Amino acid sequence: MCGIIGYTGSSHNAKDAVIEGLKRLEYRGYDSAGIAVFEKGKINLYKSKGKISNLENLLKDKNVSSNCGIGHTRWATHGEPSETNAHPHTVGKVTLVHNGIIENYNELKEKLLEEGVSFKSQTDTEVACAYIDFVYQNEKDKLKCLIKSTDEFRGSYAFGIIFEDEPDVIYATRKDSPLIIGITENNENFIASDVSAILNFTNKYILLEYGEYARVSKDKVEIFNHELRKTTKEINIADWSSSEYEKDGYEHFMLKEINEQPKIIANIFKKYSTDPSYIKNVDISSYSNIHIVACGSAMHAGLIGKYLFENYDNIPVTVEVASEYRYKNQLITPNTLVIVVSQSGETADTLAALRIAKEKGAKTLAIVNAIGSTIAREADICIYTYAGPEIAVATTKGYTSQVAVLSLLALEIGLKKKTISKEMYEKIIEESNSIESLLTDTINKHDEYLNIAKKIHEKEDLFFIGRGIDSAVCMEGSLKLKEISYMHSESYAAGELKHGTISLIENDTPVIAVATDINLYEKTISNIKETKARGAFSILITTDNISKESTVDFADIALTVAKTNTFIQQIIVVTALQLIAYETSKLRGCDIDKPKNLAKSVTVE
Ligand code: G6P
């Protein structure tokens, strides 16, 4: 979702530094881009619809030389993707870029219209810009002007702002949308939505908090609080290096990230076994109920967690999408643990759900990948997944690392509560030593995934079915396929299909069934047969303890993955499903890493 970058300094051409930053922010998802740069003391805007390459083409013949600029990738919310609606926006002396939504923009717009202000775009951002300019006409102290203006804004925002009458200085502030200040010792400083945008220049950064206002020039970064007192901020060092943002020879980031999973998952298990401060000393065994709250794939990881916590720890668990949880009666008791799961640590609904849970007195635990993100900082306890930067919009290693952490939590609780015996625990830990090779073997079944993709890529509808924990992994497999291949796919509990959806099965409709739980295997097979009897093209994914030959009656294709324990089985299964989605998307000619309309970091409701 929207990305912000700003540069002020004398070591680089601001235009180049800002464009470089924008490219690093592309992964967040966007549909237009723009920059504003000071050129000979005057602010000039360059904007274009679509990819950043369009903006680069626009700039190609212009000899832009600048010491300061701000840039933005916009993911349309208020108003279609267009050059006019793209950021930056200028009104009067103020030019700005914005991430978030100003919810009371209509109210503010009416007030400004009465004052004779006119608007060019349909955006809430232009209204914010006009409002700041309006306040600036009477309040010439820029920081005071920003404080007075933002006091009137409802909603979420991260702003990068430049004033026509103060060249080469960037102002910034934020509420509920992330913003960092990148620091260097080379006469240049930055503002950015996240560290990925600045890593080619520096790994030092300051986290701007709600209620803080930054004034950034090439050799000075000053942070003020709402009362205009200067605050001293900690300088953080980013762990992730800029090379982690490269494709590293892979055709797509998604493929690279799928291939990183064996090491990442093995490292999580290793860290758990060798570092007692990681997971082991997080004692959550005394809670009588757990709410898992998240969005998208992170919520699907929660579904796996639910199965494990309920089956192995006897703890009742509800899993809910954060956008619903935040507006319902959460039924939090003193004994409720709320687990929020988020790769980015910035998802607006998940963050809001976390804050509500805290307000209502729940103990909160976050499972997060992005180090130092808002959710990681605000939860009572944070367990990092250490998956490294994830660039492809469709999550892969982000999801599997969340599942790994949830599995280990379930295992740890079970051991503490003695619902899992010491022998069983030790066997599972022993088996987890082979997770790296099991995942590598799974990834290496490339031809089988391609074969499945060839069979399904021309279809428009597809179904996933499974029972128990397999049903949870089907949800993720189905989402993966539809988000990157644009095929219609639905995931159903295998026994539920006959209650309506089976009427959609036609000749050759692909049905992908996952059956790894031996206790439910025959039940799932009956459900596959029901679809087969109605013409379905059936693809069975099961484990290698079941012979492929025995499946010929009902499976048009049978794919087997290694059999292991329930705590890691689904990480293996989902890797196969990710690769089926990947190969299908490729055959359909889709933009695998940046699927249309989707955003990586969803920082608005
Ligand atoms: C977006 C992404 C999904 C992700 C979801 C939650 O929709 O495209 O891949 O699962 O947000 O993101 P989070 O960062 O909170 O895990």
Coordinates of C-alpha atoms and ligand atoms in Angstrom, one line a residue:
M1 CA 0.0 0.0 0.0
C2 CA 1.1 3.6 -0.4
G3 CA 4.8 4.2 0.0
I4 CA 6.6 7.4 1.0
I5 CA 10.2 8.4 0.5
G6 CA 12.0 11.8 0.9
Y7 CA 15.6 12.8 0.4
T8 CA 17.5 15.9 1.4
G9 CA 21.2 16.2 0.9
S10 CA 24.2 17.1 -1.3
S11 CA 25.6 13.6 -1.9
H12 CA 23.0 12.5 -4.5
N13 CA 20.6 14.0 -7.0
A14 CA 17.4 14.0 -5.0
K15 CA 15.5 12.8 -8.1
D16 CA 17.6 9.7 -8.3
A17 CA 17.5 8.9 -4.6
V18 CA 13.8 9.3 -4.5
I19 CA 13.2 7.1 -7.6
E20 CA 15.5 4.5 -6.2
G21 CA 13.5 4.6 -2.9
L22 CA 10.2 4.3 -4.8
K23 CA 11.4 1.2 -6.6
R24 CA 12.2 -0.4 -3.2
L25 CA 8.7 0.4 -2.1
E26 CA 7.0 -1.1 -5.2
Y27 CA 6.4 -4.3 -3.3
R28 CA 3.9 -2.6 -1.1
G29 CA 1.5 -2.4 -4.0
Y30 CA 0.5 0.8 -6.0
D31 CA -1.1 2.1 -9.1
S32 CA 0.5 5.5 -9.7
A33 CA 3.6 7.3 -8.6
G34 CA 5.0 10.7 -8.4
I35 CA 7.8 13.0 -7.1
A36 CA 8.2 16.6 -6.1
V37 CA 11.6 18.1 -6.2
F38 CA 13.1 21.5 -5.4
E39 CA 14.8 22.8 -8.6
K40 CA 16.5 26.1 -8.3
G41 CA 14.4 26.9 -5.2
K42 CA 11.1 26.1 -6.9
I43 CA 9.1 22.9 -6.4
N44 CA 8.3 20.9 -9.5
L45 CA 6.0 17.9 -9.6
Y46 CA 6.3 14.8 -11.9
K47 CA 3.5 12.2 -11.7
S48 CA 2.3 9.2 -13.8
K49 CA -0.3 6.5 -13.7
G50 CA 0.9 2.9 -13.5
K51 CA 4.4 1.6 -13.0
I52 CA 7.4 3.6 -11.8
S53 CA 8.9 2.9 -15.2
N54 CA 6.3 5.3 -16.6
L55 CA 7.5 8.0 -14.2
E56 CA 11.1 7.3 -15.2
N57 CA 10.2 7.7 -18.9
L58 CA 8.6 11.0 -18.1
L59 CA 11.7 12.2 -16.3
K60 CA 14.1 10.8 -19.0
D61 CA 14.4 13.9 -21.1
K62 CA 14.1 16.4 -18.3
N63 CA 17.4 17.5 -16.8
V64 CA 16.3 17.3 -13.2
S65 CA 18.9 18.3 -10.7
S66 CA 17.9 18.7 -7.1
N67 CA 19.0 18.5 -3.4
C68 CA 15.6 17.7 -1.9
G69 CA 12.5 15.8 -2.9
I70 CA 9.6 13.7 -1.8
G71 CA 8.1 10.7 -3.6
H72 CA 5.1 8.5 -3.4
T73 CA 3.6 5.2 -4.7
R74 CA -0.2 5.5 -4.4
W75 CA -2.6 2.6 -3.9
A76 CA -5.9 4.2 -4.8
T77 CA -8.6 4.7 -2.1
H78 CA -10.3 8.0 -2.7
G79 CA -10.4 8.5 -6.5
E80 CA -9.3 6.3 -9.4
P81 CA -5.6 5.8 -10.2
S82 CA -4.7 8.8 -12.3
E83 CA -2.1 11.4 -12.8
T84 CA -4.3 14.0 -11.1
N85 CA -5.0 11.8 -8.1
A86 CA -1.4 10.7 -7.8
H87 CA 0.7 12.3 -5.0
P88 CA 2.5 14.6 -4.3
H89 CA -0.3 17.3 -4.1
T90 CA 0.4 21.0 -3.9
V91 CA -1.9 23.7 -2.6
G92 CA -0.5 27.2 -2.1
K93 CA 2.9 26.9 -0.4
V94 CA 2.5 23.3 0.7
T95 CA 3.4 20.1 -1.2
L96 CA 3.0 16.7 0.4
V97 CA 2.7 13.0 0.2
H98 CA 0.4 10.9 2.4
N99 CA -0.2 7.3 3.4
G100 CA -3.4 6.6 5.2
I101 CA -7.0 8.0 5.1
I102 CA -8.2 11.3 6.4
E103 CA -11.7 10.2 7.4
N104 CA -13.2 13.7 8.0
Y105 CA -11.9 15.1 4.7
N106 CA -15.4 15.9 3.5
E107 CA -16.1 18.1 6.5
L108 CA -12.7 19.9 6.0
K109 CA -13.3 20.2 2.3
E110 CA -16.6 22.0 2.8
K111 CA -15.0 24.4 5.2
L112 CA -12.2 25.1 2.7
L113 CA -14.6 25.5 -0.3
E114 CA -16.4 28.2 1.7
E115 CA -13.0 29.9 2.1
G116 CA -12.7 29.9 -1.7
V117 CA -10.2 27.0 -2.0
S118 CA -10.6 24.9 -5.2
F119 CA -9.6 21.3 -5.7
K120 CA -8.2 19.4 -8.7
S121 CA -8.3 15.8 -7.4
Q122 CA -10.8 13.5 -5.7
T123 CA -8.4 12.7 -2.9
D124 CA -8.6 13.1 0.8
T125 CA -4.8 14.0 0.6
E126 CA -5.3 17.2 -1.4
V127 CA -7.8 18.3 1.3
A128 CA -5.2 17.7 4.0
C129 CA -2.7 19.6 1.9
A130 CA -5.1 22.5 1.4
Y131 CA -5.9 22.5 5.1
I132 CA -2.3 22.8 6.1
D133 CA -1.8 25.6 3.6
F134 CA -4.9 27.3 5.0
V135 CA -3.6 27.1 8.6
Y136 CA -0.1 28.2 7.3
Q137 CA -1.6 31.5 6.1
N138 CA -2.0 32.6 9.7
E139 CA 0.5 30.4 11.5
K140 CA 3.9 30.9 10.0
D141 CA 5.7 28.6 12.4
K142 CA 5.7 25.5 10.4
L143 CA 5.8 23.0 13.3
K144 CA 2.9 24.9 15.0
C145 CA 1.1 24.9 11.7
L146 CA 1.4 21.1 11.4
I147 CA 0.4 20.5 14.9
K148 CA -2.7 22.7 14.6
S149 CA -3.6 21.1 11.3
T150 CA -3.1 17.4 12.3
D151 CA -5.1 18.1 15.5
E152 CA -8.1 18.5 13.1
F153 CA -7.5 15.3 11.1
R154 CA -9.3 12.1 11.9
G155 CA -8.1 8.8 10.5
S156 CA -4.6 7.7 9.7
Y157 CA -1.7 9.4 8.2
A158 CA 2.0 9.5 7.5
F159 CA 3.0 12.8 5.8
G160 CA 6.1 14.0 4.1
I161 CA 5.8 17.7 3.6
I162 CA 7.8 20.4 1.9
F163 CA 7.1 24.2 2.0
E164 CA 7.9 26.3 -1.0
D165 CA 9.5 29.0 1.2
E166 CA 11.9 26.6 2.9
P167 CA 13.9 24.8 0.3
D168 CA 15.6 21.5 1.1
V169 CA 13.8 20.8 4.3
I170 CA 11.3 18.0 4.8
Y171 CA 8.8 17.9 7.6
A172 CA 7.1 14.7 8.6
T173 CA 4.6 13.4 11.1
R174 CA 2.4 10.3 11.5
K175 CA -0.6 8.6 13.1
D176 CA -1.3 4.9 12.6
S177 CA 0.7 4.7 9.3
P178 CA 4.4 3.9 9.6
L179 CA 7.2 6.5 9.0
I180 CA 10.9 6.4 9.7
I181 CA 13.7 8.9 9.4
G182 CA 16.9 7.6 7.7
I183 CA 20.1 9.0 9.1
T184 CA 23.5 9.3 7.5
E185 CA 26.8 11.1 8.3
N186 CA 27.2 12.1 4.6
N187 CA 25.2 15.3 4.5
E188 CA 22.0 13.5 3.6
N189 CA 18.9 12.3 5.4
F190 CA 15.7 10.6 4.5
I191 CA 12.1 9.9 5.4
A192 CA 10.5 6.6 4.3
S193 CA 7.6 4.3 4.9
D194 CA 10.0 1.5 5.8
V195 CA 13.7 0.8 5.8
S196 CA 13.7 -1.1 2.5
A197 CA 13.5 2.3 0.7
I198 CA 16.7 3.6 2.2
L199 CA 18.9 0.5 2.7
N200 CA 21.0 1.4 -0.4
F201 CA 22.1 4.6 1.4
T202 CA 22.0 3.8 5.1
N203 CA 20.9 1.2 7.7
K204 CA 20.4 3.8 10.5
Y205 CA 17.0 5.0 11.2
I206 CA 14.7 6.6 13.8
L207 CA 11.1 5.4 14.3
L208 CA 8.7 8.3 14.3
E209 CA 5.9 7.9 16.8
Y210 CA 2.3 9.2 16.8
G211 CA 2.4 12.8 18.1
E212 CA 5.9 13.5 16.9
Y213 CA 6.9 16.0 14.3
A214 CA 10.2 15.8 12.4
R215 CA 12.2 18.6 10.7
V216 CA 14.8 17.0 8.4
S217 CA 17.6 18.8 6.6
K218 CA 20.7 17.5 5.1
D219 CA 22.8 17.7 8.3
K220 CA 20.2 17.8 11.0
V221 CA 17.2 15.7 12.1
E222 CA 15.1 17.3 14.8
I223 CA 12.1 15.6 16.4
F224 CA 9.5 17.5 18.4
N225 CA 6.6 16.3 20.5
H226 CA 3.1 17.7 20.4
E227 CA 4.2 20.4 22.9
L228 CA 7.1 21.4 20.7
R229 CA 9.7 20.0 23.0
K230 CA 12.7 18.5 21.2
T231 CA 12.9 14.8 21.9
T232 CA 15.9 12.5 21.8
K233 CA 15.3 9.4 19.8
E234 CA 17.1 6.1 19.7
I235 CA 18.9 5.3 16.5
N236 CA 18.1 1.8 15.2
I237 CA 20.3 -0.3 12.9
A238 CA 18.4 -2.3 10.3
D239 CA 19.2 -6.0 10.4
W240 CA 18.1 -6.6 6.9
S241 CA 20.6 -5.8 4.1
S242 CA 19.8 -4.3 0.8
S243 CA 20.9 -7.5 -1.0
E244 CA 17.9 -9.3 0.6
Y245 CA 15.8 -7.1 -1.6
E246 CA 17.3 -8.6 -4.8
K247 CA 15.9 -11.5 -6.7
D248 CA 19.2 -13.3 -6.4
G249 CA 18.9 -15.1 -9.8
Y250 CA 15.4 -16.2 -9.3
E251 CA 12.8 -15.3 -11.9
H252 CA 10.5 -13.9 -9.3
F253 CA 10.6 -12.8 -5.7
M254 CA 7.9 -15.3 -4.9
L255 CA 10.0 -18.2 -6.1
K256 CA 13.0 -16.9 -4.2
E257 CA 11.0 -16.7 -1.1
I258 CA 9.5 -20.2 -1.5
N259 CA 13.1 -21.4 -1.8
E260 CA 14.1 -19.6 1.3
Q261 CA 11.6 -21.5 3.4
P262 CA 13.7 -24.7 4.2
K263 CA 16.4 -22.6 5.9
I264 CA 14.0 -20.2 7.6
I265 CA 11.8 -22.9 9.1
A266 CA 14.8 -25.0 10.2
N267 CA 16.3 -21.9 11.8
I268 CA 13.0 -21.2 13.8
F269 CA 13.1 -24.7 15.2
K270 CA 16.8 -24.5 15.9
K271 CA 16.4 -21.2 17.7
Y272 CA 13.6 -22.6 19.7
S273 CA 15.8 -25.5 20.8
T274 CA 18.9 -23.5 21.5
D275 CA 17.7 -20.1 22.8
P276 CA 15.4 -20.4 25.9
S277 CA 14.4 -16.7 25.5
Y278 CA 12.8 -17.6 22.2
I279 CA 9.3 -19.0 22.7
K280 CA 10.3 -21.3 25.6
N281 CA 10.0 -18.7 28.3
V282 CA 6.8 -17.2 26.9
D283 CA 4.4 -19.0 29.3
I284 CA 0.9 -18.8 28.0
S285 CA -0.2 -22.2 29.3
S286 CA -2.5 -20.7 32.0
Y287 CA -5.0 -18.9 29.7
S288 CA -8.4 -20.5 29.4
N289 CA -9.1 -19.2 26.0
I290 CA -7.3 -17.7 23.0
H291 CA -8.4 -15.3 20.3
I292 CA -6.2 -15.3 17.2
V293 CA -6.8 -12.2 15.2
A294 CA -5.2 -11.4 11.9
C295 CA -5.9 -10.6 8.2
G296 CA -5.4 -12.6 5.0
S297 CA -2.8 -15.4 5.1
A298 CA -1.9 -14.5 8.7
M299 CA -5.4 -15.4 9.6
H300 CA -5.0 -18.7 7.8
A301 CA -1.9 -19.4 9.8
G302 CA -4.1 -18.7 12.9
L303 CA -6.5 -21.5 11.7
I304 CA -3.6 -24.0 11.8
G305 CA -2.8 -22.6 15.3
K306 CA -6.4 -23.2 16.4
Y307 CA -6.3 -26.8 15.4
L308 CA -3.1 -27.4 17.3
F309 CA -4.0 -25.5 20.5
E310 CA -7.4 -27.2 20.6
N311 CA -6.3 -30.7 19.8
Y312 CA -3.0 -30.8 21.7
D313 CA -3.5 -28.3 24.5
N314 CA -7.2 -28.4 25.2
I315 CA -7.6 -24.6 24.9
P316 CA -10.6 -23.2 23.1
V317 CA -9.6 -20.9 20.3
T318 CA -11.5 -18.5 18.1
V319 CA -9.8 -17.2 14.9
E320 CA -11.2 -14.0 13.5
V321 CA -10.3 -11.5 10.8
A322 CA -9.2 -8.3 12.4
S323 CA -11.6 -6.1 10.4
E324 CA -14.5 -7.9 12.1
Y325 CA -13.0 -8.4 15.5
R326 CA -12.3 -4.8 16.0
Y327 CA -16.0 -3.8 15.7
K328 CA -17.7 -6.7 17.6
N329 CA -18.2 -7.6 21.3
Q330 CA -14.9 -9.4 21.7
L331 CA -15.9 -11.2 24.9
I332 CA -12.5 -10.8 26.5
T333 CA -12.2 -12.2 30.0
P334 CA -9.3 -11.9 32.4
N335 CA -8.2 -15.2 31.2
T336 CA -8.2 -14.5 27.5
L337 CA -5.0 -14.4 25.5
V338 CA -5.2 -12.4 22.3
I339 CA -2.6 -13.5 19.7
V340 CA -2.2 -11.1 16.7
V341 CA -0.4 -12.4 13.7
S342 CA 1.2 -10.1 11.1
Q343 CA 4.1 -10.4 8.7
S344 CA 4.4 -6.6 8.2
G345 CA 3.5 -5.7 11.8
E346 CA 1.6 -2.6 10.3
T347 CA -1.7 -4.0 9.1
A348 CA -4.2 -1.3 10.1
D349 CA -7.0 -3.7 11.2
T350 CA -4.7 -6.0 13.1
L351 CA -3.1 -3.1 14.9
A352 CA -6.6 -1.7 15.8
A353 CA -7.6 -5.1 17.1
L354 CA -4.5 -5.3 19.2
R355 CA -5.2 -1.9 20.7
I356 CA -8.8 -2.8 21.5
A357 CA -7.7 -6.1 23.1
K358 CA -5.2 -4.2 25.3
E359 CA -7.8 -1.6 26.2
K360 CA -10.1 -4.4 27.3
G361 CA -7.5 -5.9 29.5
A362 CA -6.4 -8.9 27.5
K363 CA -2.8 -10.1 27.5
T364 CA -1.5 -9.7 24.0
L365 CA 1.0 -11.7 22.1
A366 CA 2.2 -10.7 18.6
I367 CA 3.8 -13.0 16.0
V368 CA 5.5 -10.6 13.6
N369 CA 8.2 -10.6 11.0
A370 CA 9.1 -7.0 10.6
I371 CA 11.5 -6.0 13.4
G372 CA 10.5 -2.9 15.3
S373 CA 7.1 -2.6 13.5
T374 CA 4.2 -1.0 15.4
I375 CA 2.4 -4.3 16.3
A376 CA 5.7 -5.7 17.5
R377 CA 6.3 -2.7 19.7
E378 CA 2.8 -2.4 21.1
A379 CA 2.0 -6.0 22.0
D380 CA 2.8 -7.2 25.6
I381 CA 4.9 -10.0 24.1
C382 CA 6.3 -10.2 20.6
I383 CA 7.7 -13.4 19.0
Y384 CA 9.6 -12.6 15.8
T385 CA 9.4 -15.1 12.9
Y386 CA 12.8 -14.0 11.5
A387 CA 11.8 -14.7 7.9
G388 CA 13.7 -11.7 6.4
P389 CA 12.1 -9.2 4.1
E390 CA 9.3 -10.5 2.0
I391 CA 8.8 -8.7 -1.3
A392 CA 6.3 -10.7 -3.3
V393 CA 2.9 -9.5 -2.4
A394 CA 1.5 -13.0 -2.0
T395 CA 3.1 -14.2 1.2
T396 CA 4.9 -17.6 1.3
K397 CA 7.8 -17.6 3.9
G398 CA 5.8 -15.0 5.9
Y399 CA 3.0 -17.5 6.3
T400 CA 5.0 -20.7 6.9
S401 CA 7.2 -18.9 9.5
Q402 CA 4.0 -17.9 11.3
V403 CA 2.8 -21.5 11.2
A404 CA 6.1 -22.7 12.6
V405 CA 5.9 -20.3 15.6
L406 CA 2.3 -21.2 16.3
S407 CA 3.3 -24.9 16.2
L408 CA 6.1 -24.4 18.6
L409 CA 3.8 -22.4 21.0
A410 CA 1.3 -25.2 20.9
L411 CA 4.0 -27.8 21.5
E412 CA 5.4 -25.8 24.4
I413 CA 2.0 -25.3 26.0
G414 CA 1.2 -29.0 25.6
L415 CA 4.5 -29.9 27.4
K416 CA 3.8 -27.4 30.2
K417 CA 0.2 -28.6 30.6
K418 CA 1.3 -32.2 30.2
T419 CA -1.3 -32.7 27.5
I420 CA 1.7 -33.7 25.3
S421 CA 3.9 -36.4 26.8
K422 CA 7.6 -35.9 27.1
E423 CA 8.1 -38.8 24.6
M424 CA 5.8 -37.3 22.0
Y425 CA 7.5 -33.9 22.5
E426 CA 10.9 -35.3 22.0
K427 CA 9.9 -37.3 18.9
I428 CA 8.4 -34.1 17.3
I429 CA 11.6 -32.1 18.1
E430 CA 13.7 -35.0 16.7
E431 CA 11.6 -35.1 13.5
S432 CA 11.8 -31.3 13.1
N433 CA 15.6 -31.7 12.6
S434 CA 14.8 -33.0 9.1
I435 CA 12.4 -30.1 8.2
E436 CA 15.0 -28.5 6.0
S437 CA 15.6 -31.5 3.8
L438 CA 11.8 -32.4 3.7
L439 CA 11.0 -28.9 2.5
T440 CA 13.8 -29.0 0.0
D441 CA 12.6 -32.3 -1.4
T442 CA 9.1 -30.8 -1.6
I443 CA 10.3 -27.8 -3.6
N444 CA 12.2 -30.1 -5.9
K445 CA 9.0 -31.8 -7.2
H446 CA 8.9 -29.1 -9.8
D447 CA 7.7 -31.2 -12.7
E448 CA 4.7 -32.4 -10.7
Y449 CA 3.6 -28.9 -9.9
L450 CA 4.0 -27.8 -13.5
N451 CA 2.0 -30.9 -14.6
I452 CA -0.9 -29.9 -12.3
A453 CA -0.7 -26.3 -13.4
K454 CA -0.9 -27.4 -17.1
K455 CA -4.1 -29.2 -16.2
I456 CA -5.8 -26.4 -14.4
H457 CA -4.5 -23.1 -15.8
E458 CA -7.2 -22.7 -18.5
K459 CA -10.1 -23.2 -16.0
E460 CA -11.8 -20.3 -14.3
D461 CA -13.3 -22.1 -11.3
L462 CA -11.6 -24.4 -8.8
F463 CA -12.2 -25.9 -5.4
F464 CA -10.0 -27.0 -2.5
I465 CA -11.3 -29.5 0.0
G466 CA -9.9 -30.9 3.2
R467 CA -10.9 -32.0 6.7
G468 CA -9.5 -30.9 10.1
I469 CA -6.1 -29.2 9.8
D470 CA -6.1 -30.0 6.1
S471 CA -9.1 -27.8 5.7
A472 CA -7.0 -24.9 7.2
V473 CA -4.2 -25.4 4.8
C474 CA -6.7 -25.5 1.9
M475 CA -7.8 -22.0 2.8
E476 CA -4.3 -20.8 2.2
G477 CA -3.7 -22.8 -0.9
S478 CA -6.9 -21.4 -2.4
L479 CA -6.0 -17.8 -1.5
K480 CA -2.5 -18.2 -3.0
L481 CA -4.0 -19.5 -6.3
K482 CA -6.6 -16.8 -6.7
E483 CA -4.5 -13.9 -5.6
I484 CA -1.7 -14.6 -8.1
S485 CA -3.5 -16.4 -11.0
Y486 CA -6.9 -14.5 -10.8
M487 CA -8.8 -17.9 -11.0
H488 CA -11.9 -18.2 -9.0
S489 CA -11.1 -20.6 -6.2
E490 CA -13.0 -21.6 -3.1
S491 CA -11.9 -23.6 -0.1
Y492 CA -14.4 -25.9 1.6
A493 CA -14.4 -28.2 4.5
A494 CA -14.7 -31.5 2.6
G495 CA -17.9 -32.6 4.3
E496 CA -19.6 -29.2 3.6
L497 CA -19.3 -29.2 -0.2
K498 CA -22.5 -31.2 -0.6
H499 CA -24.5 -28.6 1.2
G500 CA -24.7 -26.4 -1.8
T501 CA -21.4 -25.9 -3.5
I502 CA -21.3 -29.3 -5.2
S503 CA -23.9 -27.9 -7.6
L504 CA -21.1 -25.8 -9.1
I505 CA -19.0 -28.9 -10.0
E506 CA -19.2 -29.5 -13.7
N507 CA -17.3 -31.6 -16.2
D508 CA -13.6 -31.1 -15.6
T509 CA -13.9 -28.6 -12.7
P510 CA -10.7 -29.0 -10.8
V511 CA -11.0 -30.1 -7.2
I512 CA -7.8 -30.2 -5.2
A513 CA -8.2 -32.3 -2.1
V514 CA -5.7 -32.4 0.8
A515 CA -5.7 -35.5 2.9
T516 CA -2.8 -35.9 5.3
D517 CA -4.7 -36.9 8.5
I518 CA -4.9 -40.7 8.5
N519 CA -7.9 -40.6 10.8
L520 CA -9.9 -38.5 8.3
Y521 CA -8.4 -39.9 5.1
E522 CA -11.3 -42.2 4.2
K523 CA -13.9 -39.5 4.9
T524 CA -12.1 -37.1 2.6
I525 CA -11.7 -39.7 -0.1
S526 CA -15.5 -40.2 0.0
N527 CA -15.9 -36.5 -0.6
I528 CA -13.6 -36.6 -3.5
K529 CA -15.6 -39.5 -5.0
E530 CA -18.7 -37.4 -4.6
T531 CA -17.2 -34.7 -6.8
K532 CA -15.7 -37.2 -9.2
A533 CA -19.1 -38.7 -9.8
R534 CA -20.2 -35.2 -11.0
G535 CA -17.4 -34.9 -13.4
A536 CA -14.7 -33.2 -11.3
F537 CA -11.0 -33.4 -12.3
S538 CA -9.6 -34.5 -9.0
I539 CA -6.1 -33.8 -7.7
L540 CA -5.2 -35.4 -4.4
I541 CA -2.4 -34.2 -2.2
T542 CA -1.5 -36.7 0.4
T543 CA 1.5 -38.2 2.2
D544 CA 4.0 -40.7 0.9
N545 CA 2.9 -43.4 3.4
I546 CA -0.2 -43.8 1.2
S547 CA 0.6 -45.5 -2.1
K548 CA -0.2 -43.6 -5.3
E549 CA -1.5 -46.8 -6.9
S550 CA -4.3 -47.1 -4.3
T551 CA -5.6 -43.7 -5.4
V552 CA -6.1 -44.4 -9.1
D553 CA -9.8 -44.9 -8.8
F554 CA -10.7 -41.5 -7.7
A555 CA -7.6 -39.2 -8.2
D556 CA -6.8 -38.0 -11.7
I557 CA -3.5 -36.8 -10.3
A558 CA -2.1 -37.8 -6.9
L559 CA 0.8 -35.8 -5.5
T560 CA 2.5 -37.2 -2.4
V561 CA 4.6 -35.2 0.0
A562 CA 6.7 -36.6 2.9
K563 CA 4.7 -37.8 5.9
T564 CA 5.7 -36.2 9.2
N565 CA 4.0 -35.1 12.4
T566 CA 1.0 -32.7 12.5
F567 CA 3.2 -29.8 13.9
I568 CA 5.1 -29.5 10.7
Q569 CA 3.1 -31.4 8.1
Q570 CA 1.1 -28.4 6.9
I571 CA 4.3 -26.4 6.3
I572 CA 5.2 -29.1 3.8
V573 CA 1.8 -29.3 2.2
V574 CA 1.4 -25.5 1.8
T575 CA 4.8 -25.3 0.0
A576 CA 3.4 -27.7 -2.6
L577 CA 0.3 -25.5 -2.9
Q578 CA 2.4 -22.4 -3.2
L579 CA 4.3 -23.9 -6.1
I580 CA 1.1 -25.1 -7.8
A581 CA -0.2 -21.5 -7.6
Y582 CA 3.1 -20.1 -8.8
E583 CA 3.3 -22.4 -11.9
T584 CA -0.4 -21.7 -12.7
S585 CA 0.1 -18.0 -12.5
K586 CA 3.1 -18.2 -14.7
L587 CA 1.2 -20.2 -17.4
R588 CA -1.6 -17.6 -17.2
G589 CA 0.9 -14.8 -17.8
C590 CA 0.1 -13.0 -14.6
D591 CA 2.3 -10.5 -12.8
I592 CA 3.3 -13.0 -10.1
D593 CA 5.1 -10.7 -7.6
K594 CA 2.7 -7.8 -8.0
P595 CA -0.8 -9.1 -8.5
K596 CA -3.3 -6.5 -9.7
N597 CA -5.2 -4.5 -7.0
L598 CA -3.4 -6.1 -4.1
A599 CA -1.1 -4.5 -1.6
K600 CA 1.6 -6.0 0.6
S601 CA 1.3 -3.8 3.6
V602 CA -2.3 -2.8 4.2
T603 CA -2.1 0.3 6.3
V604 CA -5.7 1.5 5.8
E605 CA -9.0 -0.1 7.0
Ligands
G6P1 C1 -2.2 -8.4 2.6 C2 -1.2 -9.3 2.0 C3 -1.4 -10.7 2.5 C4 -1.3 -10.7 4.0 C5 -2.2 -9.7 4.6 C6 -1.9 -9.5 6.1 O1 -3.5 -8.7 2.2 O2 -1.4 -9.3 0.5 O3 -0.4 -11.6 1.9 O4 -1.5 -12.0 4.5 O5 -2.1 -8.4 4.0 O6 -0.7 -8.9 6.2 P1 0.2 -9.0 7.5 O7 1.4 -8.1 7.2 O8 -0.6 -8.4 8.6 O9 0.6 -10.4 7.7

